[in-house]
Tab-separated table of C-alpha atoms in Angstrom:
chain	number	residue	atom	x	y	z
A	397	UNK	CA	0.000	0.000	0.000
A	398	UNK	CA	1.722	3.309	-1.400
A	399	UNK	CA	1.495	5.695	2.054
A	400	UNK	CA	3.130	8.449	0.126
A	401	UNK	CA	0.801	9.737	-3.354
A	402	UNK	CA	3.261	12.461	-5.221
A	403	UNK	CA	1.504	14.358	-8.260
A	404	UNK	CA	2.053	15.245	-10.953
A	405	UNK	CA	4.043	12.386	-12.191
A	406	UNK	CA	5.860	15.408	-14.867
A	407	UNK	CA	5.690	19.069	-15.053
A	408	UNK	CA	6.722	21.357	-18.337
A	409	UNK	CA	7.331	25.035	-17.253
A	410	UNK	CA	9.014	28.275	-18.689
A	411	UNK	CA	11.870	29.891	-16.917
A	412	UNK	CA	10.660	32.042	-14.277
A	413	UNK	CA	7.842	30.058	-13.840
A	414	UNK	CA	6.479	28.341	-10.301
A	415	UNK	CA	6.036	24.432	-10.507
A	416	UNK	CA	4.267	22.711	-7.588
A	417	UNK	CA	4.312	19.386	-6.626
A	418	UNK	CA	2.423	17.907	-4.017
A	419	UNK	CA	2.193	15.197	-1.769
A	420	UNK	CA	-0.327	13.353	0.293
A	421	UNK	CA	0.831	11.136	3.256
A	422	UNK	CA	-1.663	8.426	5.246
A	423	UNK	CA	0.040	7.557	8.267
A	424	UNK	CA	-0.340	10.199	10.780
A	425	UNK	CA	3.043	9.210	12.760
A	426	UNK	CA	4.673	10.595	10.250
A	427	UNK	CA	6.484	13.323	10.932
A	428	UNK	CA	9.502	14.229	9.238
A	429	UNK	CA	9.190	14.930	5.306
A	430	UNK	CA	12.082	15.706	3.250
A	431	UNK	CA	12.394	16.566	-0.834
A	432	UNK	CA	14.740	15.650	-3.064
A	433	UNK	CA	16.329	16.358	-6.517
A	434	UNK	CA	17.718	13.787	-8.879
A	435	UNK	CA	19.727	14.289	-12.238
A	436	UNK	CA	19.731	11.783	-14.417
A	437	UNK	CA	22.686	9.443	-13.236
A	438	UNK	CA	22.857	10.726	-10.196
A	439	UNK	CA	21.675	9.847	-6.441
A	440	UNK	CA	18.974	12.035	-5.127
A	441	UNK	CA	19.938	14.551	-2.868
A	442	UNK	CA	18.377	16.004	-0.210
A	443	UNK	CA	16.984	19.166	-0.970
A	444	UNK	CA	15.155	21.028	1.655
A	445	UNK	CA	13.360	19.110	4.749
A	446	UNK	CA	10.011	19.935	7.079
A	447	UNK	CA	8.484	19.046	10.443
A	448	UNK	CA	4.794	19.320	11.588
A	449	UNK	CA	5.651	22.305	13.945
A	450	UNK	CA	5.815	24.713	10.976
A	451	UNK	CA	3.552	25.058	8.140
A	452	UNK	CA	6.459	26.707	6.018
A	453	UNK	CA	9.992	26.438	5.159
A	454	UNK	CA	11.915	27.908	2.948
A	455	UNK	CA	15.206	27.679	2.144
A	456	UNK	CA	16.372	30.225	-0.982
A	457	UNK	CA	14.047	29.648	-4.271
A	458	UNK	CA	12.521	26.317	-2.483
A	459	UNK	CA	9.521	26.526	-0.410
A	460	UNK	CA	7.801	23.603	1.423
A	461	UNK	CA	4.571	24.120	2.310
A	462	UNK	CA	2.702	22.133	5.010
A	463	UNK	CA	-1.107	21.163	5.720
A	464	UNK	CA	-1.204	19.051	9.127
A	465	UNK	CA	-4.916	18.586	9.113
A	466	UNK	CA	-5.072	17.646	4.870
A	467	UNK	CA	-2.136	15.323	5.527
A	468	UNK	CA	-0.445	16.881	2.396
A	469	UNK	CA	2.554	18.745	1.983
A	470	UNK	CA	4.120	20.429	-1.629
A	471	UNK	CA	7.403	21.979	-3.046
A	472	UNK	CA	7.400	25.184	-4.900
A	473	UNK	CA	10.156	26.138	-6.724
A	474	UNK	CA	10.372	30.254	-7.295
A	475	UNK	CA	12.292	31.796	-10.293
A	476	UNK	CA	12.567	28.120	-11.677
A	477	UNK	CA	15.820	28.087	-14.028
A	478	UNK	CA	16.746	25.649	-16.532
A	479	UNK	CA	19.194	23.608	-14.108
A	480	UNK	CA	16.398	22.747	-11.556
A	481	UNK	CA	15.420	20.237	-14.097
A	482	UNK	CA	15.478	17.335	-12.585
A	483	UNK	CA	13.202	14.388	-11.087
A	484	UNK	CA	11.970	15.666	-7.346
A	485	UNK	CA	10.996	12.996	-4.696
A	486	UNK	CA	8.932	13.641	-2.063
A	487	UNK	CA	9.294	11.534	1.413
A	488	UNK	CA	8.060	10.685	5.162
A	489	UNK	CA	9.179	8.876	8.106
A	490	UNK	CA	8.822	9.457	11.598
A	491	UNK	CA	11.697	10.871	12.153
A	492	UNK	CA	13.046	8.463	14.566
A	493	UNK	CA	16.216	6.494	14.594
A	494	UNK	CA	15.991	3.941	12.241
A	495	UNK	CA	13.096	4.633	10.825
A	496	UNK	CA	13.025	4.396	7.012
A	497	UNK	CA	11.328	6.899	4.615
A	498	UNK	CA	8.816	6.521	2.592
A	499	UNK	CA	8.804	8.012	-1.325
A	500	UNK	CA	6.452	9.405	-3.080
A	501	UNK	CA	6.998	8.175	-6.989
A	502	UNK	CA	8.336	11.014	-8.638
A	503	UNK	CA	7.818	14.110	-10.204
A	504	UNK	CA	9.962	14.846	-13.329
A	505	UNK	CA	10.515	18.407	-13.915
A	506	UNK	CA	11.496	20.552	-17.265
A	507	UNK	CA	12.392	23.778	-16.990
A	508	UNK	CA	12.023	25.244	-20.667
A	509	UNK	CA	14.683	28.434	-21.567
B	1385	UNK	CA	32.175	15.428	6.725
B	1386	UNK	CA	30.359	11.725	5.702
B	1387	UNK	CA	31.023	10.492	2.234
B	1388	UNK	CA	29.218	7.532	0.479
B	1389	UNK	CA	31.103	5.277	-1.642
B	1390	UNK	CA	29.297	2.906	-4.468
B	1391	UNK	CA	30.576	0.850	-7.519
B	1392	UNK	CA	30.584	0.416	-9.682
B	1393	UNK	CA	29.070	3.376	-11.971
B	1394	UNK	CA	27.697	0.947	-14.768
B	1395	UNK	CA	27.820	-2.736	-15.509
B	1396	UNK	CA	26.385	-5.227	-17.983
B	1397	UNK	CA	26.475	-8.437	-16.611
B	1398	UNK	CA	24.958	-11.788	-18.518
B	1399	UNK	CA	21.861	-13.644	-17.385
B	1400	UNK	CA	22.965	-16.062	-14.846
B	1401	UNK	CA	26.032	-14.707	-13.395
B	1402	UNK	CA	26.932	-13.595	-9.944
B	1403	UNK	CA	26.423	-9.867	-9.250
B	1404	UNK	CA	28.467	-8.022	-6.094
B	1405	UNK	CA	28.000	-4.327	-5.300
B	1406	UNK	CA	30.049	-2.611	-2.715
B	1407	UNK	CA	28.868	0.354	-0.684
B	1408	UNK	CA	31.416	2.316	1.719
B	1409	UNK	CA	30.245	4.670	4.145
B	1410	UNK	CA	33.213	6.905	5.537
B	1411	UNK	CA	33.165	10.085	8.666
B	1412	UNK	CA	30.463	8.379	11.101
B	1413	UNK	CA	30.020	5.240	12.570
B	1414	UNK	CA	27.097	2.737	13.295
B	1415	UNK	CA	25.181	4.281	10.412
B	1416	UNK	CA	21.919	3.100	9.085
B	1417	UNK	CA	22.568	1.443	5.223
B	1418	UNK	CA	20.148	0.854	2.756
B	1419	UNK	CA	19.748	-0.776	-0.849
B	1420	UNK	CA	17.333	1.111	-3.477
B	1421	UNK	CA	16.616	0.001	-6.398
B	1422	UNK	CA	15.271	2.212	-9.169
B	1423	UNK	CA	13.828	1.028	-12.131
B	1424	UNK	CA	13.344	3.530	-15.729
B	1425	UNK	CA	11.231	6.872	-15.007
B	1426	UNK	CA	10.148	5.243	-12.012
B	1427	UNK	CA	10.336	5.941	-7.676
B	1428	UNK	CA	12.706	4.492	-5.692
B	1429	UNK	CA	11.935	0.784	-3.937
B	1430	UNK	CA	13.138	0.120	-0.787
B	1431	UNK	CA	15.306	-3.587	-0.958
B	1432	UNK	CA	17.604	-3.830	2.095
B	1433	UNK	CA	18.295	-2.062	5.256
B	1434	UNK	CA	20.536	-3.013	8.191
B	1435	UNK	CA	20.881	-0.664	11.700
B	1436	UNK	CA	23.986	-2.782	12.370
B	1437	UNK	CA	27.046	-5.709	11.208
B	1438	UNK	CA	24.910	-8.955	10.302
B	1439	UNK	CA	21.481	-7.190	10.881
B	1440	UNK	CA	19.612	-7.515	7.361
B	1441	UNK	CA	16.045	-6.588	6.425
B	1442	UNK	CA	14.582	-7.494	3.356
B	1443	UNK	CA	11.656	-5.513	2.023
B	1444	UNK	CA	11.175	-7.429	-1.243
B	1445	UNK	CA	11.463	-11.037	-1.814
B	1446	UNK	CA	13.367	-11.422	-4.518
B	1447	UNK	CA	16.738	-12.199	-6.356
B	1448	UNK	CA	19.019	-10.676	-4.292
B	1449	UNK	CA	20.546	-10.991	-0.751
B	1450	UNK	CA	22.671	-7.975	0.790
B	1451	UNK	CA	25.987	-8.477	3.822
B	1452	UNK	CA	26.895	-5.733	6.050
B	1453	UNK	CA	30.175	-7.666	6.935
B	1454	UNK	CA	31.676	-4.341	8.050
B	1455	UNK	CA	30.199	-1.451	10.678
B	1456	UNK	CA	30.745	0.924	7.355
B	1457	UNK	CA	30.279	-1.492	4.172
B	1458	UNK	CA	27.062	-3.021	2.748
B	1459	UNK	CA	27.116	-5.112	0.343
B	1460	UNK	CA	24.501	-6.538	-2.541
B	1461	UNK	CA	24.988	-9.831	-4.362
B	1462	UNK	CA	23.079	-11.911	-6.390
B	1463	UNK	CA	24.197	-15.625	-7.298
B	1464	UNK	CA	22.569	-15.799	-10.896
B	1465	UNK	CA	21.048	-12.749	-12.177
B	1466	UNK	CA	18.024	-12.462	-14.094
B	1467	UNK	CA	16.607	-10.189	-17.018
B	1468	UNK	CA	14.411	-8.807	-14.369
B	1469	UNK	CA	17.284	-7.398	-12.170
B	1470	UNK	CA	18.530	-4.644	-14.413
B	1471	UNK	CA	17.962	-0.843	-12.906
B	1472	UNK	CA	19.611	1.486	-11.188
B	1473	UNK	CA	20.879	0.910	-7.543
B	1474	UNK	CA	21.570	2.921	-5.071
B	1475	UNK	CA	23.293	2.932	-1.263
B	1476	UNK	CA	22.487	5.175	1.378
B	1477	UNK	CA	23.037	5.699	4.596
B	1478	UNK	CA	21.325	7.751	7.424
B	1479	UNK	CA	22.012	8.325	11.163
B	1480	UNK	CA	21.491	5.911	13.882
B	1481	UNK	CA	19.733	8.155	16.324
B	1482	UNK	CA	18.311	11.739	15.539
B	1483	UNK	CA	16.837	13.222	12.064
B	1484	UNK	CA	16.221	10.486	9.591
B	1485	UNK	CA	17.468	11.795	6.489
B	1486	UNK	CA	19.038	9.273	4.049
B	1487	UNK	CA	22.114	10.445	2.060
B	1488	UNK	CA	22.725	8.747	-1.716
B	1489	UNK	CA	25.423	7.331	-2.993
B	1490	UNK	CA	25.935	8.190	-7.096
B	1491	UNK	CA	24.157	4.657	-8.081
B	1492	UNK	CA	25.129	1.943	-10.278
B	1493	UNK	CA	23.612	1.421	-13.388
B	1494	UNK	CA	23.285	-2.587	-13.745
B	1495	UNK	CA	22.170	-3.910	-16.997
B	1496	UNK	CA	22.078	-7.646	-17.471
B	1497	UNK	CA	21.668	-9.025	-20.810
């Protein structure tokens, strides 16, 4: 049973533009949810990361937003360039020792010039 | 700082031979370790984790078994490898107590023909 549901599956935007990608979460012990960005190639890397005490974070152009009650959570990307074209992975665990996360499928990204 | 180590990059192995990738964790100790595998366009499926030397989970039943013979070094073998077992996979490692945030190695991309 997929606890993490990550849409869109691809997004096509200008430069400049915003993309959003959101995710939806079931278990409600989660509570640690990090994003991250893979090239093609390439590992993911962790991007930017939130907790349920804060219903924003940003960190430069990336912005997580958070919805406790909706049990969603999305990445927008401001002033998208070119070279954040990537594939972005949402995730959840509870943010315990050993606990393992949980992806969302994917969202590939193209950032058009 | 932590570095992952995984390899190698690519390899194209024939149906029925043996299959060993090595994964090297270096700047912490007792580190969490896990084996993704990642198939085309697709998320990221969870096939081994281990919290400590000898300790093995398995998430998916399968082709493949994985050693943690070392406190830093996880390992993923197959004995005869199947058409089925080609995709990208990936090591990473996360801390043993604290924030759960897993950090990739670069991946190996295993194509058996």
């Amino acid at each position: 049973q997929q606890q993490v549901k990550q849409s869109p599956q691809s997004l096509i935007v200008q430069k400049g533009g915003i993309p959003i990608i959101n995710c939806a979460y079931e278990n409600t012990a989660f509570d640690y949810f990090p994003w991250y960005q893979q090239f093609p190639g390439k590992g993911p890397a962790l991007l930017i990361a939130i907790r349920p005490d804060v219903s924003e974070k940003k960190e430069g152009r990336f912005t997580i937003s958070f919805n406790k009650s909706a049990k969603q959570f999305s990445l927008h990307i401001m002033d998208s360039q070119p070279g954040d074209s990537a594939t972005y992975f949402c995730a959840a665990s509870k943010g315990t020792s050993g606990s393992r996360l949980t992806f969302g499928e994917g969202t590939q990204l193209t950032v058009n010039p | 700082s932590q570095t992952i180590h995984q390899w190698p990059a690519t390899l194209v192995q024939p149906v029925g031979s043996p299959l060993s990738l090595e994964c090297t964790v270096e700047g912490t100790s007792n580190p969490n370790l896990y084996w993704y595998r990642q198939a085309a366009g697709r998320g990221l499926q969870l096939l081994f984790y281990s919290v400590g030397i000898g300790q093995i989970s398995s998430e998916v039943p399968q082709n493949l078994s994985a050693s943690r013979p070392q406190d830093r070094q996880f390992i993923l073998s197959s004995k005869k490898l199947l058409l089925s077992d080609s995709g990208f996979y990936l090591c990473a490692w996360s801390v043993l107590s604290g924030a759960a945030e897993a950090f990739f190695g670069q991946g190996t991309r295993l194509t058996v023909v």
